[in-house]
């Protein structure tokens, strides 16, 4: 598509469409939070961790071995994911196990991966 084909040159504003969409426009804070949500997913290391946790609940040590990272580096990324409510943890004795926070996170992650794989076909 050429640049000049992307310009709307109409003089009519479709007020009914604009008004209907405006009424549904989320609060500015919600849009800001949604933007932050996707920024957290903008790091390939965090995506690798989320992929692993989509497969199985895991502890920091296992994640570090799987991904070839230090426990400190994994912990740092898990903190970001926890703060964004994308992962949760549970303690079992001295071990802390991590998993995806809920089914919404699992679905978002899996749908994103499905979309990426679909583009390759």
PDB file of C-alpha atoms in Angstrom:
ATOM      1  CA  UNK A   1       0.000   0.000   0.000  1.00  0.00           C
ATOM      2  CA  UNK A   2       1.390   3.357  -0.994  1.00  0.00           C
ATOM      3  CA  UNK A   3       1.590   6.198   1.473  1.00  0.00           C
ATOM      4  CA  UNK A   4      -0.992   8.321  -0.373  1.00  0.00           C
ATOM      5  CA  UNK A   5      -3.468   5.402  -0.259  1.00  0.00           C
ATOM      6  CA  UNK A   6      -3.483   5.474   3.549  1.00  0.00           C
ATOM      7  CA  UNK A   7      -4.903   8.979   3.831  1.00  0.00           C
ATOM      8  CA  UNK A   8      -8.593   9.442   4.563  1.00  0.00           C
ATOM      9  CA  UNK A   9      -9.782  12.173   2.228  1.00  0.00           C
ATOM     10  CA  UNK A  10     -13.469  12.060   3.111  1.00  0.00           C
ATOM     11  CA  UNK A  11     -15.296  15.131   4.359  1.00  0.00           C
ATOM     12  CA  UNK A  12     -17.987  13.165   6.151  1.00  0.00           C
ATOM     13  CA  UNK A  13     -17.350  12.167   9.715  1.00  0.00           C
ATOM     14  CA  UNK A  14     -19.345   9.102  10.670  1.00  0.00           C
ATOM     15  CA  UNK A  15     -20.651  10.599  13.899  1.00  0.00           C
ATOM     16  CA  UNK A  16     -22.680   7.538  14.823  1.00  0.00           C
ATOM     17  CA  UNK A  17     -19.583   5.326  14.672  1.00  0.00           C
ATOM     18  CA  UNK A  18     -17.411   7.853  16.512  1.00  0.00           C
ATOM     19  CA  UNK A  19     -20.041   8.309  19.245  1.00  0.00           C
ATOM     20  CA  UNK A  20     -20.593   4.564  19.672  1.00  0.00           C
ATOM     21  CA  UNK A  21     -16.877   3.887  19.963  1.00  0.00           C
ATOM     22  CA  UNK A  22     -16.308   6.891  22.244  1.00  0.00           C
ATOM     23  CA  UNK A  23     -18.907   5.537  24.696  1.00  0.00           C
ATOM     24  CA  UNK A  24     -16.960   2.279  24.946  1.00  0.00           C
ATOM     25  CA  UNK A  25     -13.522   3.878  25.245  1.00  0.00           C
ATOM     26  CA  UNK A  26     -11.853   2.537  28.399  1.00  0.00           C
ATOM     27  CA  UNK A  27     -10.678   4.846  31.136  1.00  0.00           C
ATOM     28  CA  UNK A  28      -7.247   6.392  30.480  1.00  0.00           C
ATOM     29  CA  UNK A  29      -5.802   4.522  33.485  1.00  0.00           C
ATOM     30  CA  UNK A  30      -7.000   1.175  32.099  1.00  0.00           C
ATOM     31  CA  UNK A  31      -5.362   1.884  28.752  1.00  0.00           C
ATOM     32  CA  UNK A  32      -2.136   2.879  30.503  1.00  0.00           C
ATOM     33  CA  UNK A  33      -2.215  -0.353  32.550  1.00  0.00           C
ATOM     34  CA  UNK A  34      -2.891  -2.385  29.398  1.00  0.00           C
ATOM     35  CA  UNK A  35       0.098  -0.756  27.729  1.00  0.00           C
ATOM     36  CA  UNK A  36       2.282  -1.678  30.725  1.00  0.00           C
ATOM     37  CA  UNK A  37       0.936  -5.233  30.597  1.00  0.00           C
ATOM     38  CA  UNK A  38       2.144  -5.648  27.033  1.00  0.00           C
ATOM     39  CA  UNK A  39       5.471  -3.948  27.789  1.00  0.00           C
ATOM     40  CA  UNK A  40       6.207  -6.669  30.351  1.00  0.00           C
ATOM     41  CA  UNK A  41       5.702  -9.224  27.598  1.00  0.00           C
ATOM     42  CA  UNK A  42       8.105  -7.265  25.394  1.00  0.00           C
ATOM     43  CA  UNK A  43      11.157  -9.010  26.830  1.00  0.00           C
ATOM     44  CA  UNK A  44      12.211 -12.340  25.297  1.00  0.00           C
ATOM     45  CA  UNK A  45      13.637 -13.643  28.586  1.00  0.00           C
ATOM     46  CA  UNK A  46      10.329 -13.089  30.357  1.00  0.00           C
ATOM     47  CA  UNK A  47       8.526 -14.736  27.445  1.00  0.00           C
ATOM     48  CA  UNK A  48      10.817 -17.775  27.759  1.00  0.00           C
ATOM     49  CA  UNK A  49       9.981 -17.984  31.460  1.00  0.00           C
ATOM     50  CA  UNK A  50       6.286 -17.685  30.732  1.00  0.00           C
ATOM     51  CA  UNK A  51       6.539 -20.398  28.087  1.00  0.00           C
ATOM     52  CA  UNK A  52       8.183 -22.724  30.607  1.00  0.00           C
ATOM     53  CA  UNK A  53       5.541 -21.928  33.223  1.00  0.00           C
ATOM     54  CA  UNK A  54       2.820 -22.535  30.656  1.00  0.00           C
ATOM     55  CA  UNK A  55       4.205 -26.072  30.403  1.00  0.00           C
ATOM     56  CA  UNK A  56       4.688 -26.707  34.119  1.00  0.00           C
ATOM     57  CA  UNK A  57       4.978 -25.143  37.540  1.00  0.00           C
ATOM     58  CA  UNK A  58       8.694 -24.693  38.233  1.00  0.00           C
ATOM     59  CA  UNK A  59      11.111 -23.383  40.852  1.00  0.00           C
ATOM     60  CA  UNK A  60      13.820 -20.782  40.195  1.00  0.00           C
ATOM     61  CA  UNK A  61      16.572 -23.428  40.124  1.00  0.00           C
ATOM     62  CA  UNK A  62      14.809 -25.471  37.460  1.00  0.00           C
ATOM     63  CA  UNK A  63      14.049 -22.384  35.373  1.00  0.00           C
ATOM     64  CA  UNK A  64      17.694 -21.301  35.610  1.00  0.00           C
ATOM     65  CA  UNK A  65      18.946 -24.689  34.384  1.00  0.00           C
ATOM     66  CA  UNK A  66      16.343 -24.898  31.622  1.00  0.00           C
ATOM     67  CA  UNK A  67      17.097 -21.427  30.286  1.00  0.00           C
ATOM     68  CA  UNK A  68      20.849 -21.400  30.934  1.00  0.00           C
ATOM     69  CA  UNK A  69      20.586 -18.413  33.249  1.00  0.00           C
ATOM     70  CA  UNK A  70      21.647 -17.606  36.784  1.00  0.00           C
ATOM     71  CA  UNK A  71      19.131 -17.977  39.591  1.00  0.00           C
ATOM     72  CA  UNK A  72      19.551 -14.274  40.259  1.00  0.00           C
ATOM     73  CA  UNK A  73      18.658 -13.341  36.677  1.00  0.00           C
ATOM     74  CA  UNK A  74      15.602 -15.619  36.721  1.00  0.00           C
ATOM     75  CA  UNK A  75      14.494 -14.189  40.074  1.00  0.00           C
ATOM     76  CA  UNK A  76      14.801 -10.665  38.720  1.00  0.00           C
ATOM     77  CA  UNK A  77      12.566 -11.487  35.740  1.00  0.00           C
ATOM     78  CA  UNK A  78      10.082 -13.366  37.924  1.00  0.00           C
ATOM     79  CA  UNK A  79       9.754 -10.274  40.114  1.00  0.00           C
ATOM     80  CA  UNK A  80       8.714  -8.233  37.078  1.00  0.00           C
ATOM     81  CA  UNK A  81       6.235 -10.904  36.043  1.00  0.00           C
ATOM     82  CA  UNK A  82       4.834 -11.110  39.584  1.00  0.00           C
ATOM     83  CA  UNK A  83       4.442  -7.328  39.819  1.00  0.00           C
ATOM     84  CA  UNK A  84       2.461  -7.437  36.560  1.00  0.00           C
ATOM     85  CA  UNK A  85       0.277 -10.236  37.996  1.00  0.00           C
ATOM     86  CA  UNK A  86       1.365 -12.613  35.251  1.00  0.00           C
ATOM     87  CA  UNK A  87       2.842 -15.253  37.551  1.00  0.00           C
ATOM     88  CA  UNK A  88       2.115 -16.428  41.070  1.00  0.00           C
ATOM     89  CA  UNK A  89       4.132 -18.419  43.546  1.00  0.00           C
ATOM     90  CA  UNK A  90       3.594 -20.932  46.300  1.00  0.00           C
ATOM     91  CA  UNK A  91       5.951 -22.055  49.010  1.00  0.00           C
ATOM     92  CA  UNK A  92       6.627 -25.702  49.744  1.00  0.00           C
ATOM     93  CA  UNK A  93       9.114 -25.918  52.589  1.00  0.00           C
ATOM     94  CA  UNK A  94      12.222 -24.055  51.446  1.00  0.00           C
ATOM     95  CA  UNK A  95      11.214 -24.186  47.786  1.00  0.00           C
ATOM     96  CA  UNK A  96       9.144 -21.587  45.952  1.00  0.00           C
ATOM     97  CA  UNK A  97       7.274 -22.763  42.881  1.00  0.00           C
ATOM     98  CA  UNK A  98       6.044 -20.450  40.156  1.00  0.00           C
ATOM     99  CA  UNK A  99       3.174 -20.794  37.718  1.00  0.00           C
ATOM    100  CA  UNK A 100       1.131 -18.584  35.439  1.00  0.00           C
ATOM    101  CA  UNK A 101      -1.199 -16.391  37.469  1.00  0.00           C
ATOM    102  CA  UNK A 102      -4.502 -17.630  36.052  1.00  0.00           C
ATOM    103  CA  UNK A 103      -6.317 -18.960  33.002  1.00  0.00           C
ATOM    104  CA  UNK A 104      -6.524 -15.477  31.453  1.00  0.00           C
ATOM    105  CA  UNK A 105      -2.749 -15.195  31.382  1.00  0.00           C
ATOM    106  CA  UNK A 106      -2.456 -18.730  30.008  1.00  0.00           C
ATOM    107  CA  UNK A 107      -4.963 -17.965  27.251  1.00  0.00           C
ATOM    108  CA  UNK A 108      -3.323 -14.661  26.304  1.00  0.00           C
ATOM    109  CA  UNK A 109       0.091 -16.300  26.133  1.00  0.00           C
ATOM    110  CA  UNK A 110      -1.104 -19.323  24.163  1.00  0.00           C
ATOM    111  CA  UNK A 111      -3.167 -17.210  21.741  1.00  0.00           C
ATOM    112  CA  UNK A 112      -0.162 -14.965  21.117  1.00  0.00           C
ATOM    113  CA  UNK A 113       2.013 -17.976  20.378  1.00  0.00           C
ATOM    114  CA  UNK A 114      -0.697 -19.446  18.159  1.00  0.00           C
ATOM    115  CA  UNK A 115      -0.869 -16.170  16.230  1.00  0.00           C
ATOM    116  CA  UNK A 116       2.903 -16.108  15.699  1.00  0.00           C
ATOM    117  CA  UNK A 117       2.948 -19.716  14.542  1.00  0.00           C
ATOM    118  CA  UNK A 118       0.004 -19.058  12.212  1.00  0.00           C
ATOM    119  CA  UNK A 119       1.960 -16.332  10.391  1.00  0.00           C
ATOM    120  CA  UNK A 120       4.685 -18.869   9.499  1.00  0.00           C
ATOM    121  CA  UNK A 121       2.316 -21.165   7.580  1.00  0.00           C
TER     122      UNK A 121
END
